[in-house]
Tab-separated table of C-alpha atoms in Angstrom:
chain	number	residue	atom	x	y	z
A	102	UNK	CA	52.500	76.663	-49.923
A	103	UNK	CA	55.540	76.657	-47.806
A	104	UNK	CA	57.559	73.533	-47.855
A	105	UNK	CA	58.758	71.879	-44.666
A	106	UNK	CA	62.442	71.358	-44.369
A	107	UNK	CA	63.573	68.059	-43.067
A	108	UNK	CA	66.470	68.400	-40.740
A	109	UNK	CA	68.836	65.524	-40.507
A	110	UNK	CA	70.312	64.654	-37.182
A	111	UNK	CA	74.080	64.584	-37.379
A	112	UNK	CA	75.620	61.210	-36.634
A	113	UNK	CA	77.559	61.080	-33.459
A	114	UNK	CA	79.311	58.011	-32.231
A	115	UNK	CA	79.256	59.235	-28.644
A	116	UNK	CA	75.558	59.652	-28.719
A	117	UNK	CA	74.996	56.091	-29.979
A	118	UNK	CA	77.242	54.694	-27.327
A	119	UNK	CA	75.448	56.468	-24.553
A	120	UNK	CA	72.063	55.248	-25.835
A	121	UNK	CA	73.324	51.681	-25.972
A	122	UNK	CA	74.386	51.979	-22.362
A	123	UNK	CA	70.932	53.231	-21.397
A	124	UNK	CA	69.241	50.311	-23.154
A	125	UNK	CA	71.472	47.855	-21.408
A	126	UNK	CA	70.482	49.189	-18.002
A	127	UNK	CA	66.715	48.913	-18.762
A	128	UNK	CA	66.716	45.249	-19.930
A	129	UNK	CA	65.238	42.992	-17.255
A	130	UNK	CA	67.211	40.131	-15.832
A	131	UNK	CA	65.516	36.894	-16.925
A	132	UNK	CA	66.103	35.135	-13.587
A	133	UNK	CA	65.068	37.769	-11.041
A	134	UNK	CA	62.009	39.065	-12.900
A	135	UNK	CA	58.679	37.490	-11.654
A	136	UNK	CA	56.575	35.473	-14.115
A	137	UNK	CA	53.779	38.003	-13.832
A	138	UNK	CA	55.252	41.455	-13.983
A	139	UNK	CA	54.166	44.312	-11.783
A	140	UNK	CA	54.744	47.097	-14.248
A	141	UNK	CA	52.617	50.216	-14.197
A	142	UNK	CA	50.648	49.196	-17.314
A	143	UNK	CA	49.360	45.948	-15.765
A	144	UNK	CA	45.628	45.761	-14.970
A	145	UNK	CA	45.428	45.080	-11.239
A	146	UNK	CA	41.821	43.933	-11.510
A	147	UNK	CA	42.947	40.809	-13.352
A	148	UNK	CA	45.277	39.677	-10.580
A	149	UNK	CA	44.678	36.322	-8.803
A	150	UNK	CA	43.045	37.016	-5.459
A	151	UNK	CA	43.152	34.004	-3.078
A	152	UNK	CA	40.561	35.509	-0.713
A	153	UNK	CA	37.938	35.722	-3.435
A	154	UNK	CA	38.221	32.006	-4.304
A	155	UNK	CA	38.187	31.055	-0.631
A	156	UNK	CA	34.930	32.895	-0.109
A	157	UNK	CA	33.471	31.168	-3.133
A	158	UNK	CA	34.400	27.693	-1.930
A	159	UNK	CA	33.165	28.460	1.601
A	160	UNK	CA	29.762	29.387	0.240
A	161	UNK	CA	29.657	26.322	-1.974
A	162	UNK	CA	30.629	24.041	0.898
A	163	UNK	CA	27.891	25.481	3.128
A	164	UNK	CA	25.314	24.950	0.419
A	165	UNK	CA	26.453	21.351	-0.043
A	166	UNK	CA	26.257	20.706	3.683
A	167	UNK	CA	22.729	22.103	3.813
A	168	UNK	CA	21.564	19.847	1.005
A	169	UNK	CA	23.339	16.862	2.573
A	170	UNK	CA	21.508	17.527	5.848
A	171	UNK	CA	18.132	17.696	4.099
A	172	UNK	CA	18.929	14.507	2.194
A	173	UNK	CA	19.878	12.668	5.390
A	174	UNK	CA	16.562	13.688	7.011
A	175	UNK	CA	14.634	12.448	3.983
A	176	UNK	CA	16.507	9.127	3.984
A	177	UNK	CA	15.940	8.622	7.726
A	178	UNK	CA	12.211	9.318	7.446
A	179	UNK	CA	11.885	7.032	4.441
A	180	UNK	CA	13.798	4.273	6.240
A	181	UNK	CA	11.480	4.472	9.251
A	182	UNK	CA	8.405	4.214	7.039
A	183	UNK	CA	9.861	1.236	5.205
A	184	UNK	CA	10.749	-0.522	8.474
A	185	UNK	CA	7.254	0.076	9.870
A	186	UNK	CA	5.649	-1.230	6.703
A	187	UNK	CA	7.846	-4.347	6.705
A	188	UNK	CA	7.109	-4.926	10.391
A	189	UNK	CA	3.353	-4.705	9.885
A	190	UNK	CA	3.509	-6.945	6.837
A	191	UNK	CA	5.664	-9.473	8.684
A	192	UNK	CA	3.265	-9.498	11.616
A	193	UNK	CA	0.355	-10.179	9.282
A	194	UNK	CA	2.213	-12.993	7.524
A	195	UNK	CA	3.145	-14.512	10.881
A	196	UNK	CA	-0.466	-14.496	11.976
A	197	UNK	CA	-1.629	-16.070	8.752
A	198	UNK	CA	1.046	-18.682	8.125
A	199	UNK	CA	3.769	-18.558	10.754
A	200	UNK	CA	2.228	-20.880	13.272
A	201	UNK	CA	0.967	-23.770	11.180
A	202	UNK	CA	3.908	-25.887	12.313
A	203	UNK	CA	3.266	-24.969	15.931
A	204	UNK	CA	-0.389	-25.936	15.605
A	205	UNK	CA	0.524	-29.276	14.035
A	206	UNK	CA	3.021	-29.993	16.791
A	207	UNK	CA	0.463	-29.238	19.470
A	208	UNK	CA	-1.987	-31.644	17.868
A	209	UNK	CA	0.664	-34.363	18.057
A	210	UNK	CA	1.179	-33.689	21.745
A	211	UNK	CA	4.529	-31.960	21.237
A	212	UNK	CA	5.560	-28.643	22.699
A	213	UNK	CA	4.971	-25.939	20.102
A	214	UNK	CA	8.019	-23.738	19.462
A	215	UNK	CA	6.944	-20.112	19.449
A	216	UNK	CA	8.741	-17.031	18.226
A	217	UNK	CA	7.299	-14.396	20.532
A	218	UNK	CA	8.013	-10.706	20.462
A	219	UNK	CA	9.426	-9.064	23.628
A	220	UNK	CA	6.009	-7.484	24.224
A	221	UNK	CA	4.244	-10.847	24.012
A	222	UNK	CA	6.787	-12.420	26.356
A	223	UNK	CA	6.329	-9.658	28.921
A	224	UNK	CA	2.521	-9.746	28.794
A	225	UNK	CA	2.507	-13.526	29.064
A	226	UNK	CA	4.809	-13.276	32.077
A	227	UNK	CA	2.478	-10.782	33.781
A	228	UNK	CA	-0.534	-12.969	33.032
A	229	UNK	CA	1.117	-16.028	34.551
A	230	UNK	CA	2.165	-13.902	37.510
A	231	UNK	CA	-1.488	-13.103	38.162
A	232	UNK	CA	-2.230	-16.821	38.399
A	233	UNK	CA	0.004	-17.174	41.444
A	234	UNK	CA	-1.980	-14.654	43.505
A	235	UNK	CA	-4.480	-16.434	45.754
A	236	UNK	CA	-7.411	-14.570	47.225
A	237	UNK	CA	-6.414	-13.348	50.667
A	238	UNK	CA	-9.343	-12.396	52.891
A	239	UNK	CA	-6.968	-10.474	55.186
A	240	UNK	CA	-5.638	-8.293	52.333
A	241	UNK	CA	-7.132	-4.804	52.217
A	242	UNK	CA	-6.561	-4.720	48.453
A	243	UNK	CA	-8.523	-7.922	47.967
A	244	UNK	CA	-11.307	-6.787	50.307
A	245	UNK	CA	-11.607	-3.511	48.397
A	246	UNK	CA	-11.810	-5.399	45.109
A	247	UNK	CA	-14.674	-7.532	46.413
A	248	UNK	CA	-16.487	-4.399	47.585
A	249	UNK	CA	-15.952	-2.821	44.180
A	250	UNK	CA	-17.603	-5.823	42.540
A	251	UNK	CA	-20.664	-5.360	44.757
A	252	UNK	CA	-20.916	-1.666	43.890
A	253	UNK	CA	-20.702	-2.473	40.175
A	254	UNK	CA	-23.323	-5.213	40.488
A	255	UNK	CA	-25.715	-3.288	42.718
A	256	UNK	CA	-24.962	0.434	42.385
A	257	UNK	CA	-28.132	1.446	44.225
A	258	UNK	CA	-27.775	-0.907	47.168
A	259	UNK	CA	-25.877	-0.573	50.407
A	260	UNK	CA	-22.625	-2.504	50.691
A	261	UNK	CA	-23.054	-5.461	53.068
A	262	UNK	CA	-20.387	-6.780	55.451
A	263	UNK	CA	-17.777	-9.050	53.915
A	264	UNK	CA	-19.560	-11.981	55.549
A	265	UNK	CA	-23.264	-11.814	54.866
A	266	UNK	CA	-25.999	-13.930	53.292
A	267	UNK	CA	-26.590	-11.042	50.881
A	268	UNK	CA	-23.530	-12.155	48.920
A	269	UNK	CA	-25.436	-15.280	47.888
A	270	UNK	CA	-27.670	-13.065	45.750
A	271	UNK	CA	-24.685	-12.423	43.511
A	272	UNK	CA	-24.070	-16.130	43.131
A	273	UNK	CA	-21.563	-16.905	45.873
A	274	UNK	CA	-22.308	-20.272	47.417
A	275	UNK	CA	-21.608	-19.164	50.975
A	276	UNK	CA	-22.050	-16.074	53.071
A	277	UNK	CA	-18.276	-15.634	52.899
A	278	UNK	CA	-17.281	-15.151	49.199
A	279	UNK	CA	-13.613	-15.790	49.967
A	280	UNK	CA	-14.312	-19.525	50.278
A	281	UNK	CA	-15.412	-19.747	46.631
A	282	UNK	CA	-12.255	-18.496	44.893
A	283	UNK	CA	-10.049	-21.513	45.472
A	284	UNK	CA	-8.370	-22.458	42.136
A	285	UNK	CA	-9.577	-19.266	40.421
A	286	UNK	CA	-7.567	-17.098	42.773
A	287	UNK	CA	-7.625	-13.329	42.884
A	288	UNK	CA	-7.525	-13.148	39.077
A	289	UNK	CA	-11.045	-14.564	38.824
A	290	UNK	CA	-12.274	-11.619	40.917
A	291	UNK	CA	-10.389	-9.264	38.612
A	292	UNK	CA	-12.080	-10.941	35.623
A	293	UNK	CA	-15.538	-10.325	37.108
A	294	UNK	CA	-14.705	-6.667	37.808
A	295	UNK	CA	-13.404	-6.232	34.259
A	296	UNK	CA	-16.609	-7.751	32.897
A	297	UNK	CA	-18.754	-5.374	34.956
A	298	UNK	CA	-16.759	-2.294	33.960
A	299	UNK	CA	-16.330	-2.939	30.252
A	300	UNK	CA	-19.530	-4.786	29.325
A	301	UNK	CA	-22.036	-3.648	31.975
A	302	UNK	CA	-25.111	-4.476	29.873
A	303	UNK	CA	-24.105	-8.116	29.354
A	304	UNK	CA	-22.844	-8.358	32.938
A	305	UNK	CA	-26.165	-7.306	34.444
A	306	UNK	CA	-28.244	-9.433	32.052
A	307	UNK	CA	-26.310	-12.539	33.088
A	308	UNK	CA	-26.239	-11.572	36.760
A	309	UNK	CA	-30.009	-11.113	36.921
A	310	UNK	CA	-30.747	-13.983	34.454
A	311	UNK	CA	-32.742	-11.534	32.402
A	312	UNK	CA	-32.965	-13.528	29.174
A	313	UNK	CA	-34.499	-16.847	28.159
A	314	UNK	CA	-36.453	-19.488	29.992
A	315	UNK	CA	-34.522	-20.316	33.113
A	316	UNK	CA	-34.281	-23.493	35.114
A	317	UNK	CA	-35.672	-23.643	38.604
A	318	UNK	CA	-32.158	-24.331	39.883
A	319	UNK	CA	-29.860	-21.939	38.039
A	320	UNK	CA	-26.100	-21.842	38.036
A	321	UNK	CA	-24.663	-19.331	40.572
A	322	UNK	CA	-23.380	-16.300	38.682
A	323	UNK	CA	-20.273	-15.356	40.730
A	324	UNK	CA	-19.137	-18.921	41.433
A	325	UNK	CA	-19.711	-19.714	37.769
A	326	UNK	CA	-17.365	-16.869	36.848
A	327	UNK	CA	-14.620	-18.329	39.045
A	328	UNK	CA	-15.005	-21.688	37.262
A	329	UNK	CA	-14.799	-19.995	33.866
A	330	UNK	CA	-11.515	-18.327	34.805
A	331	UNK	CA	-10.034	-21.655	35.854
A	332	UNK	CA	-11.300	-23.367	32.696
A	333	UNK	CA	-9.578	-20.747	30.522
A	334	UNK	CA	-6.308	-21.186	32.413
A	335	UNK	CA	-6.405	-24.911	31.650
A	336	UNK	CA	-7.485	-24.437	28.033
A	337	UNK	CA	-4.606	-22.035	27.378
A	338	UNK	CA	-2.078	-24.099	29.362
A	339	UNK	CA	-1.012	-21.005	31.285
A	340	UNK	CA	0.114	-22.751	34.455
A	341	UNK	CA	2.750	-24.903	32.777
A	342	UNK	CA	3.946	-22.065	30.556
A	343	UNK	CA	4.625	-24.509	27.702
A	344	UNK	CA	1.733	-23.243	25.542
A	345	UNK	CA	1.419	-26.764	24.169
A	346	UNK	CA	-2.266	-26.623	23.247
A	347	UNK	CA	-3.501	-25.432	19.890
A	348	UNK	CA	-5.679	-22.771	21.514
A	349	UNK	CA	-2.721	-21.526	23.561
A	350	UNK	CA	-0.562	-21.092	20.465
A	351	UNK	CA	-3.188	-18.896	18.871
A	352	UNK	CA	-4.117	-17.028	22.052
A	353	UNK	CA	-0.589	-15.864	22.814
A	354	UNK	CA	-0.546	-14.000	19.494
A	355	UNK	CA	-3.447	-11.874	20.692
A	356	UNK	CA	-1.276	-10.427	23.459
A	357	UNK	CA	0.682	-8.416	20.895
A	358	UNK	CA	-2.164	-5.932	20.410
A	359	UNK	CA	-4.334	-6.548	23.478
A	360	UNK	CA	-2.919	-6.490	26.972
A	361	UNK	CA	-6.339	-7.505	28.354
A	362	UNK	CA	-6.850	-10.394	25.917
A	363	UNK	CA	-7.468	-12.888	28.738
A	364	UNK	CA	-10.012	-10.634	30.471
A	365	UNK	CA	-11.838	-10.042	27.180
A	366	UNK	CA	-11.835	-13.765	26.469
A	367	UNK	CA	-13.340	-14.326	29.919
A	368	UNK	CA	-16.242	-12.026	29.035
A	369	UNK	CA	-16.829	-13.880	25.753
A	370	UNK	CA	-16.640	-17.237	27.548
A	371	UNK	CA	-19.242	-16.170	30.116
A	372	UNK	CA	-21.605	-15.104	27.344
A	373	UNK	CA	-21.053	-18.377	25.448
A	374	UNK	CA	-21.705	-20.424	28.593
A	375	UNK	CA	-24.990	-18.672	29.274
A	376	UNK	CA	-26.054	-19.035	25.644
A	377	UNK	CA	-25.381	-22.785	25.695
A	378	UNK	CA	-27.052	-23.057	29.071
A	379	UNK	CA	-30.270	-21.696	27.615
A	380	UNK	CA	-29.978	-23.781	24.447
A	381	UNK	CA	-29.664	-26.975	26.515
A	382	UNK	CA	-32.267	-25.857	29.032
A	383	UNK	CA	-29.729	-26.969	31.566
A	384	UNK	CA	-29.993	-27.028	35.336
A	385	UNK	CA	-27.445	-26.789	38.143
A	386	UNK	CA	-26.233	-30.386	37.957
A	387	UNK	CA	-25.325	-29.940	34.276
A	388	UNK	CA	-23.031	-26.976	34.819
A	389	UNK	CA	-19.797	-28.919	34.242
A	390	UNK	CA	-21.096	-30.333	30.971
A	391	UNK	CA	-22.029	-26.865	29.728
A	392	UNK	CA	-18.621	-25.587	30.814
A	393	UNK	CA	-16.907	-28.311	28.752
A	394	UNK	CA	-18.946	-27.497	25.661
A	395	UNK	CA	-18.105	-23.814	26.179
A	396	UNK	CA	-14.425	-24.710	26.110
A	397	UNK	CA	-14.858	-26.713	22.893
A	398	UNK	CA	-16.552	-23.786	21.168
A	399	UNK	CA	-13.898	-21.297	22.266
A	400	UNK	CA	-11.091	-23.581	21.099
A	401	UNK	CA	-12.759	-23.896	17.727
A	402	UNK	CA	-13.210	-20.137	17.339
A	403	UNK	CA	-9.645	-19.380	18.412
A	404	UNK	CA	-8.076	-21.813	15.982
A	405	UNK	CA	-10.339	-21.376	12.968
A	406	UNK	CA	-9.821	-18.530	10.506
A	407	UNK	CA	-7.660	-15.437	10.886
A	408	UNK	CA	-8.107	-14.198	14.446
A	409	UNK	CA	-5.987	-11.186	15.362
A	410	UNK	CA	-7.974	-10.097	18.436
A	411	UNK	CA	-10.670	-11.364	20.787
A	412	UNK	CA	-13.040	-8.982	19.019
A	413	UNK	CA	-12.654	-11.121	15.874
A	414	UNK	CA	-14.216	-14.149	17.570
A	415	UNK	CA	-17.722	-14.889	16.245
A	416	UNK	CA	-19.133	-15.106	19.793
A	417	UNK	CA	-17.855	-11.644	20.655
A	418	UNK	CA	-20.856	-10.198	18.809
A	419	UNK	CA	-23.120	-11.456	21.622
A	420	UNK	CA	-21.490	-9.103	24.120
A	421	UNK	CA	-23.177	-5.786	24.760
A	422	UNK	CA	-21.672	-2.802	26.413
């Protein structure tokens, strides 16, 4: 086996000096060299890339905004449901307990302080506005309303002139119905039309005196309706606007859910009057007494128990559509 000869490199001072000079030129300056070098051996994939982080945060921010939007929608919907629930509960509590002080004040003859909703205030204003409209025989609107009442009462009969004895068949006391409205005003005619349209069965039974044993001298149907309208206006203290009666305090609450509460109460009142008329076996001269007892019964029904609508009144069950 051949042996390898190890050659020794001869020492040369010039060579060492030149190598020292080369080393000095390759040493980096500690001040000018960047903290992260850019030498050829450095892995460029590990460099900090600002654009990559920006894209990441943009995506994260968009996702956060989307979830925030969904959360805001959920909170808004939940808030509306809570407000509606509280409003309904508050309305129920007010109906049950909120007006005991007002009722007590009205019994003592004092004006009852009421906390009415804007809707109740507006409907009460419109109702009182109707009271100020007198029947005007020269008004085409009022004439048409009277003709409409005839058509509803007698759909198969020819419409008579506005001044005719045929109007007495409906219960007007004169051949000219306009002379019977007086204190009832145009609203009493509207009440009769509402009765005929919404409760036609009861309307025609009372008009034709179809039930019970009748007196020889019956109360006139149409004129009786005008008197009922005026009685309700007094019972509910609508003309003064003070709502100082116990019945008025309870009635005004019904306007919240029923714009036609007065018209519906008129229909109930007419049915109650006829029922008491038959029970008393009354005749024409007793009409005012029956009207007073009708008022007493309505006041009792309005102020007794939890009444949230005219349909809750016990006497409402007598009405037939």
